[in-house]
Amino acid sequence: MNNIIEIKNLYKSFFLKKKINILKNISVKIKKGDLVSLLGPSGSGKSTFLHLLAMLDRPTKGDILFNKKKYSEIINDDNHKVRGEKISIIYQQNNLLSDFTALENVFIQLFSLGEDKDSSIKKSKKILTDLGLKNRLNHFPSDLSGGEQQRVAIARAFITSPELILADEPTGSLDTANSNDIFNLFLKLKSKKTTIIYATHNMQLANRADYKLSIIDGNIRRSNGKKSV
Ligand SMILES: Nc1ncnc2c1ncn2[C@@H]1O[C@H](COP(=O)(O)OP(=O)(O)OP(=O)(O)O)[C@@H](O)[C@H]1O
Ligand SMILES: [Mg+2]
């Protein structure tokens, strides 16, 4: 089958004063081109789950496979390459580079993968314009609103045409019109077989996915995108 992600018996615990088990024995398969919403109460482990899929953190136990290859093996050889070229994450806190303008934040992502400068600038301007930021290209993050910063972070994740996009509450600070624009971009990418997993607390947005994954008490449950959980 055409699975981009296979998660097998995944556990994640954190150890502070005592051990807390966040993800407990999760097994899920995600097919190429799936548009998946990720739900769960605050603190249930959505960001933790996305960080594991982005290879930013390691499982306590269990395996994650990306295109049939175990993450543990990928991390040992060329983690940066796979992450840079094939997987993009939009962080819950957008993590823009504060000394770079909106345009530079997006441009650098593409340029650093070896695309030529003029073409990187052209493509970055286009995507920022598509996201309604034509007149904000030269603004630094501190001079942008929360929603504008979030759109720059989204442009930065999309610009490299990754196979997998992990979006952690990507529309959290956006109004309805902008959320719809982002969702339409998701649909456009899905038509090109990009796989997208987005965490959200917005049920309306969650219901527009192909299906929903809900993290409840450390377990994951799959349900149809068109029905309520
Ligand atoms: N590095 C860490 N060390 C210890 N505990 C952590 C760490 N990272 C996350 N946690 C804990 O794990 C739990 C899950 O956190 P996570 O950020 O994944 O939740 P979430 O579902 O994304 O919540 P939200 O909807 O509020 O964003 C929380 O209780 C959090 O305090
Ligand atoms: Mg979170």
mmCIF file of C-alpha atoms and ligand atoms in Angstrom:
data_model
loop_
_atom_site.group_PDB
_atom_site.id
_atom_site.type_symbol
_atom_site.label_atom_id
_atom_site.label_comp_id
_atom_site.label_asym_id
_atom_site.label_seq_id
_atom_site.Cartn_x
_atom_site.Cartn_y
_atom_site.Cartn_z
ATOM 1 C CA MET A 1 0.000 0.000 0.000
ATOM 2 C CA ASN A 2 1.035 3.568 -0.589
ATOM 3 C CA ASN A 3 1.694 4.595 3.008
ATOM 4 C CA ILE A 4 3.892 7.612 3.540
ATOM 5 C CA ILE A 5 3.828 7.150 7.322
ATOM 6 C CA GLU A 6 3.537 3.987 9.362
ATOM 7 C CA ILE A 7 3.568 4.271 13.107
ATOM 8 C CA LYS A 8 4.037 1.060 15.035
ATOM 9 C CA ASN A 9 3.433 0.763 18.765
ATOM 10 C CA LEU A 10 4.666 4.242 19.495
ATOM 11 C CA TYR A 11 5.190 5.385 23.072
ATOM 12 C CA LYS A 12 6.340 8.782 24.271
ATOM 13 C CA SER A 13 7.001 9.632 27.883
ATOM 14 C CA PHE A 14 8.601 12.636 29.484
ATOM 15 C CA PHE A 15 10.666 12.415 32.625
ATOM 16 C CA LEU A 16 10.597 15.372 34.942
ATOM 17 C CA LYS A 17 10.130 14.701 38.654
ATOM 18 C CA LYS A 18 8.168 11.664 37.621
ATOM 19 C CA LYS A 19 7.468 9.880 34.390
ATOM 20 C CA ILE A 20 4.471 11.090 32.385
ATOM 21 C CA ASN A 21 3.194 8.921 29.581
ATOM 22 C CA ILE A 22 1.833 11.072 26.778
ATOM 23 C CA LEU A 23 1.480 8.619 23.889
ATOM 24 C CA LYS A 24 0.732 4.999 24.701
ATOM 25 C CA ASN A 25 1.011 2.300 22.090
ATOM 26 C CA ILE A 26 -0.106 4.254 19.044
ATOM 27 C CA SER A 27 -0.264 2.490 15.668
ATOM 28 C CA VAL A 28 -1.455 4.415 12.598
ATOM 29 C CA LYS A 29 -0.924 4.296 8.848
ATOM 30 C CA ILE A 30 -1.230 7.427 6.743
ATOM 31 C CA LYS A 31 -1.468 7.199 2.982
ATOM 32 C CA LYS A 32 0.244 9.524 0.538
ATOM 33 C CA GLY A 33 -2.046 12.469 -0.244
ATOM 34 C CA ASP A 34 -4.156 12.110 2.910
ATOM 35 C CA LEU A 35 -5.418 15.322 4.480
ATOM 36 C CA VAL A 36 -5.667 14.542 8.188
ATOM 37 C CA SER A 37 -6.818 16.629 11.124
ATOM 38 C CA LEU A 38 -5.367 15.990 14.569
ATOM 39 C CA LEU A 39 -7.578 16.615 17.557
ATOM 40 C CA GLY A 40 -7.364 16.269 21.302
ATOM 41 C CA PRO A 41 -7.660 18.414 24.410
ATOM 42 C CA SER A 42 -4.887 20.832 25.313
ATOM 43 C CA GLY A 43 -1.979 18.827 26.720
ATOM 44 C CA SER A 44 -3.098 15.564 25.098
ATOM 45 C CA GLY A 45 0.052 15.290 22.977
ATOM 46 C CA LYS A 46 -0.730 16.756 19.540
ATOM 47 C CA SER A 47 2.456 18.844 19.340
ATOM 48 C CA THR A 48 4.447 15.968 20.810
ATOM 49 C CA PHE A 49 3.088 13.670 18.096
ATOM 50 C CA LEU A 50 3.870 16.162 15.302
ATOM 51 C CA HIS A 51 7.391 16.742 16.632
ATOM 52 C CA LEU A 52 8.006 12.993 16.564
ATOM 53 C CA LEU A 53 6.793 12.838 12.952
ATOM 54 C CA ALA A 54 9.068 15.773 12.087
ATOM 55 C CA MET A 55 12.044 13.903 13.592
ATOM 56 C CA LEU A 56 12.565 16.705 16.081
ATOM 57 C CA ASP A 57 12.207 14.273 18.945
ATOM 58 C CA ARG A 58 12.621 10.544 19.391
ATOM 59 C CA PRO A 59 10.060 8.005 20.508
ATOM 60 C CA THR A 60 10.473 6.400 23.924
ATOM 61 C CA LYS A 61 9.562 3.116 22.268
ATOM 62 C CA GLY A 62 8.203 1.973 18.907
ATOM 63 C CA ASP A 63 8.865 2.828 15.295
ATOM 64 C CA ILE A 64 7.913 5.461 12.774
ATOM 65 C CA LEU A 65 8.500 4.691 9.094
ATOM 66 C CA PHE A 66 8.633 7.350 6.384
ATOM 67 C CA ASN A 67 8.222 5.896 2.899
ATOM 68 C CA LYS A 68 8.949 2.451 4.360
ATOM 69 C CA LYS A 69 12.190 3.534 5.994
ATOM 70 C CA LYS A 70 12.574 3.591 9.754
ATOM 71 C CA TYR A 71 13.122 7.013 11.256
ATOM 72 C CA SER A 72 15.841 5.601 13.483
ATOM 73 C CA GLU A 73 17.796 4.721 10.311
ATOM 74 C CA ILE A 74 17.036 8.013 8.574
ATOM 75 C CA ILE A 75 18.176 9.976 11.618
ATOM 76 C CA ASN A 76 21.425 8.065 11.578
ATOM 77 C CA ASP A 77 22.216 8.851 7.941
ATOM 78 C CA ASP A 78 20.677 11.941 6.474
ATOM 79 C CA ASN A 79 18.098 13.318 8.813
ATOM 80 C CA HIS A 80 18.645 16.906 7.730
ATOM 81 C CA LYS A 81 18.231 16.154 4.062
ATOM 82 C CA VAL A 82 14.976 14.241 4.484
ATOM 83 C CA ARG A 83 13.620 16.789 6.899
ATOM 84 C CA GLY A 84 14.638 19.743 4.779
ATOM 85 C CA GLU A 85 13.411 18.419 1.474
ATOM 86 C CA LYS A 86 10.545 16.107 2.258
ATOM 87 C CA ILE A 87 9.017 17.184 5.551
ATOM 88 C CA SER A 88 7.964 20.685 6.603
ATOM 89 C CA ILE A 89 6.598 21.685 9.961
ATOM 90 C CA ILE A 90 4.606 24.765 10.841
ATOM 91 C CA TYR A 91 5.220 25.271 14.554
ATOM 92 C CA GLN A 92 2.584 26.251 17.046
ATOM 93 C CA GLN A 93 4.765 29.252 17.868
ATOM 94 C CA ASN A 94 5.769 30.268 14.401
ATOM 95 C CA ASN A 95 9.553 30.390 14.976
ATOM 96 C CA LEU A 96 10.331 32.973 12.299
ATOM 97 C CA LEU A 97 13.860 34.347 12.189
ATOM 98 C CA SER A 98 13.507 37.745 13.833
ATOM 99 C CA ASP A 99 16.373 39.447 11.950
ATOM 100 C CA PHE A 100 14.986 38.421 8.567
ATOM 101 C CA THR A 101 12.119 40.014 6.676
ATOM 102 C CA ALA A 102 9.012 38.072 5.664
ATOM 103 C CA LEU A 103 10.454 37.552 2.182
ATOM 104 C CA GLU A 104 13.866 36.490 3.517
ATOM 105 C CA ASN A 105 12.297 34.020 5.971
ATOM 106 C CA VAL A 106 10.635 32.211 3.074
ATOM 107 C CA PHE A 107 13.423 32.687 0.539
ATOM 108 C CA ILE A 108 16.141 31.253 2.794
ATOM 109 C CA GLN A 109 14.266 27.988 3.114
ATOM 110 C CA LEU A 110 14.358 27.367 -0.636
ATOM 111 C CA PHE A 111 17.755 28.913 -1.321
ATOM 112 C CA SER A 112 19.388 26.750 1.348
ATOM 113 C CA LEU A 113 18.214 23.645 -0.523
ATOM 114 C CA GLY A 114 20.200 24.729 -3.582
ATOM 115 C CA GLU A 115 17.610 26.546 -5.681
ATOM 116 C CA ASP A 116 19.048 29.593 -7.469
ATOM 117 C CA LYS A 117 18.633 33.002 -5.923
ATOM 118 C CA ASP A 118 16.405 34.708 -8.507
ATOM 119 C CA SER A 119 14.033 31.798 -8.743
ATOM 120 C CA SER A 120 13.913 31.461 -4.930
ATOM 121 C CA ILE A 121 12.954 35.131 -4.631
ATOM 122 C CA LYS A 122 10.361 34.897 -7.386
ATOM 123 C CA LYS A 123 8.663 31.828 -5.912
ATOM 124 C CA SER A 124 8.762 33.292 -2.387
ATOM 125 C CA LYS A 125 7.120 36.523 -3.571
ATOM 126 C CA LYS A 126 4.450 34.542 -5.376
ATOM 127 C CA ILE A 127 3.461 32.415 -2.379
ATOM 128 C CA LEU A 128 3.484 35.391 0.000
ATOM 129 C CA THR A 129 1.326 37.301 -2.468
ATOM 130 C CA ASP A 130 -1.068 34.344 -2.703
ATOM 131 C CA LEU A 131 -1.354 34.496 1.077
ATOM 132 C CA GLY A 132 -2.255 38.198 1.010
ATOM 133 C CA LEU A 133 1.154 39.507 2.088
ATOM 134 C CA LYS A 134 2.180 41.372 -1.057
ATOM 135 C CA ASN A 135 2.587 44.599 0.901
ATOM 136 C CA ARG A 136 4.400 43.004 3.831
ATOM 137 C CA LEU A 137 7.372 41.400 2.045
ATOM 138 C CA ASN A 138 9.947 43.647 3.671
ATOM 139 C CA HIS A 139 8.469 43.667 7.152
ATOM 140 C CA PHE A 140 10.328 42.016 10.019
ATOM 141 C CA PRO A 141 8.311 39.552 12.133
ATOM 142 C CA SER A 142 8.046 42.077 14.972
ATOM 143 C CA ASP A 143 6.292 44.463 12.560
ATOM 144 C CA LEU A 144 3.700 41.881 11.501
ATOM 145 C CA SER A 145 0.459 40.912 13.231
ATOM 146 C CA GLY A 146 0.158 37.422 14.759
ATOM 147 C CA GLY A 147 -1.916 36.220 11.823
ATOM 148 C CA GLU A 148 0.532 37.681 9.304
ATOM 149 C CA GLN A 149 3.443 35.977 11.052
ATOM 150 C CA GLN A 150 1.531 32.731 10.905
ATOM 151 C CA ARG A 151 0.976 33.141 7.167
ATOM 152 C CA VAL A 152 4.714 33.741 6.631
ATOM 153 C CA ALA A 153 5.413 30.544 8.594
ATOM 154 C CA ILE A 154 2.935 28.720 6.366
ATOM 155 C CA ALA A 155 4.542 30.128 3.199
ATOM 156 C CA ARG A 156 7.921 28.976 4.519
ATOM 157 C CA ALA A 157 6.626 25.437 5.016
ATOM 158 C CA PHE A 158 4.969 25.243 1.586
ATOM 159 C CA ILE A 159 7.705 26.805 -0.513
ATOM 160 C CA THR A 160 9.888 23.699 -0.749
ATOM 161 C CA SER A 161 7.042 21.463 -2.039
ATOM 162 C CA PRO A 162 7.557 18.835 0.688
ATOM 163 C CA GLU A 163 5.908 15.397 0.615
ATOM 164 C CA LEU A 164 4.651 15.785 4.169
ATOM 165 C CA ILE A 165 3.416 18.959 5.867
ATOM 166 C CA LEU A 166 2.894 18.922 9.630
ATOM 167 C CA ALA A 167 0.940 21.929 10.773
ATOM 168 C CA ASP A 168 0.506 22.651 14.464
ATOM 169 C CA GLU A 169 -2.618 24.802 14.784
ATOM 170 C CA PRO A 170 -1.778 26.663 11.571
ATOM 171 C CA THR A 171 -4.885 28.804 11.649
ATOM 172 C CA GLY A 172 -4.849 29.475 15.397
ATOM 173 C CA SER A 173 -4.465 33.240 15.001
ATOM 174 C CA LEU A 174 -6.264 33.629 11.689
ATOM 175 C CA ASP A 175 -9.742 34.952 10.963
ATOM 176 C CA THR A 176 -12.259 32.909 8.975
ATOM 177 C CA ALA A 177 -11.314 34.335 5.563
ATOM 178 C CA ASN A 178 -7.610 33.668 6.069
ATOM 179 C CA SER A 179 -8.260 30.212 7.546
ATOM 180 C CA ASN A 180 -10.245 29.386 4.425
ATOM 181 C CA ASP A 181 -7.400 30.580 2.208
ATOM 182 C CA ILE A 182 -4.987 28.320 4.073
ATOM 183 C CA PHE A 183 -7.371 25.427 3.796
ATOM 184 C CA ASN A 184 -7.732 26.005 0.065
ATOM 185 C CA LEU A 185 -3.961 25.844 -0.193
ATOM 186 C CA PHE A 186 -4.095 22.520 1.663
ATOM 187 C CA LEU A 187 -6.592 21.245 -0.918
ATOM 188 C CA LYS A 188 -4.398 22.412 -3.790
ATOM 189 C CA LEU A 189 -1.412 20.597 -2.286
ATOM 190 C CA LYS A 190 -3.484 17.500 -1.636
ATOM 191 C CA SER A 191 -4.362 17.397 -5.336
ATOM 192 C CA LYS A 192 -0.606 17.164 -5.952
ATOM 193 C CA LYS A 193 -0.401 14.212 -3.526
ATOM 194 C CA THR A 194 1.102 16.177 -0.647
ATOM 195 C CA THR A 195 0.226 14.631 2.716
ATOM 196 C CA ILE A 196 -0.907 17.106 5.361
ATOM 197 C CA ILE A 197 -1.528 16.557 9.051
ATOM 198 C CA TYR A 198 -2.850 19.564 10.928
ATOM 199 C CA ALA A 199 -3.583 19.920 14.616
ATOM 200 C CA THR A 200 -6.549 22.109 15.404
ATOM 201 C CA HIS A 201 -9.103 22.934 18.083
ATOM 202 C CA ASN A 202 -11.518 24.172 15.412
ATOM 203 C CA MET A 203 -14.078 21.421 14.755
ATOM 204 C CA GLN A 204 -15.334 23.012 11.569
ATOM 205 C CA LEU A 205 -11.849 22.947 10.090
ATOM 206 C CA ALA A 206 -11.193 19.470 11.483
ATOM 207 C CA ASN A 207 -14.300 18.121 9.771
ATOM 208 C CA ARG A 208 -13.034 19.177 6.355
ATOM 209 C CA ALA A 209 -10.181 16.658 6.485
ATOM 210 C CA ASP A 210 -10.348 13.236 4.805
ATOM 211 C CA TYR A 211 -10.419 11.827 8.342
ATOM 212 C CA LYS A 212 -9.668 12.845 11.892
ATOM 213 C CA LEU A 213 -7.177 11.443 14.371
ATOM 214 C CA SER A 214 -8.017 12.181 17.985
ATOM 215 C CA ILE A 215 -5.568 11.732 20.829
ATOM 216 C CA ILE A 216 -7.478 10.713 23.931
ATOM 217 C CA ASP A 217 -5.706 9.518 27.073
ATOM 218 C CA GLY A 218 -2.586 8.703 25.094
ATOM 219 C CA ASN A 219 -4.390 6.603 22.510
ATOM 220 C CA ILE A 220 -5.333 7.583 19.005
ATOM 221 C CA ARG A 221 -8.725 7.142 17.424
ATOM 222 C CA ARG A 222 -9.564 7.551 13.773
ATOM 223 C CA SER A 223 -12.921 8.858 12.647
ATOM 224 C CA ASN A 224 -14.528 10.085 9.486
ATOM 225 C CA GLY A 225 -13.845 13.706 8.566
ATOM 226 C CA LYS A 226 -17.416 14.441 7.670
ATOM 227 C CA LYS A 227 -18.923 13.269 10.950
ATOM 228 C CA SER A 228 -18.444 14.719 14.388
ATOM 229 C CA VAL A 229 -16.131 12.852 16.781
HETATM 230 N N1 LIG B 1 9.835 18.426 26.878
HETATM 231 C C1 LIG B 1 8.859 18.122 27.740
HETATM 232 N N2 LIG B 1 9.113 17.726 28.987
HETATM 233 C C2 LIG B 1 8.115 17.403 29.843
HETATM 234 N N3 LIG B 1 6.809 17.416 29.532
HETATM 235 C C3 LIG B 1 6.492 17.818 28.294
HETATM 236 C C4 LIG B 1 7.485 18.184 27.325
HETATM 237 N N4 LIG B 1 6.861 18.505 26.175
HETATM 238 C C5 LIG B 1 5.529 18.360 26.418
HETATM 239 N N5 LIG B 1 5.323 17.943 27.679
HETATM 240 C C6 LIG B 1 4.003 17.647 28.283
HETATM 241 O O1 LIG B 1 3.336 16.743 27.447
HETATM 242 C C7 LIG B 1 1.958 17.038 27.376
HETATM 243 C C8 LIG B 1 1.539 17.144 25.941
HETATM 244 O O2 LIG B 1 2.034 18.359 25.383
HETATM 245 P P1 LIG B 1 1.721 18.826 23.931
HETATM 246 O O3 LIG B 1 2.420 20.110 23.729
HETATM 247 O O4 LIG B 1 2.040 17.724 22.988
HETATM 248 O O5 LIG B 1 0.117 19.033 23.990
HETATM 249 P P2 LIG B 1 -0.896 19.562 22.890
HETATM 250 O O6 LIG B 1 -1.912 18.497 22.668
HETATM 251 O O7 LIG B 1 -0.134 20.027 21.705
HETATM 252 O O8 LIG B 1 -1.597 20.792 23.626
HETATM 253 P P3 LIG B 1 -2.124 22.200 23.047
HETATM 254 O O9 LIG B 1 -3.473 21.932 22.426
HETATM 255 O O10 LIG B 1 -2.252 23.030 24.297
HETATM 256 O O11 LIG B 1 -1.125 22.739 22.097
HETATM 257 C C9 LIG B 1 1.742 18.310 28.199
HETATM 258 O O12 LIG B 1 1.208 17.951 29.448
HETATM 259 C C10 LIG B 1 3.124 18.884 28.340
HETATM 260 O O13 LIG B 1 3.278 19.560 29.549
HETATM 261 MG MG MG B 2 0.211 21.896 20.894
#
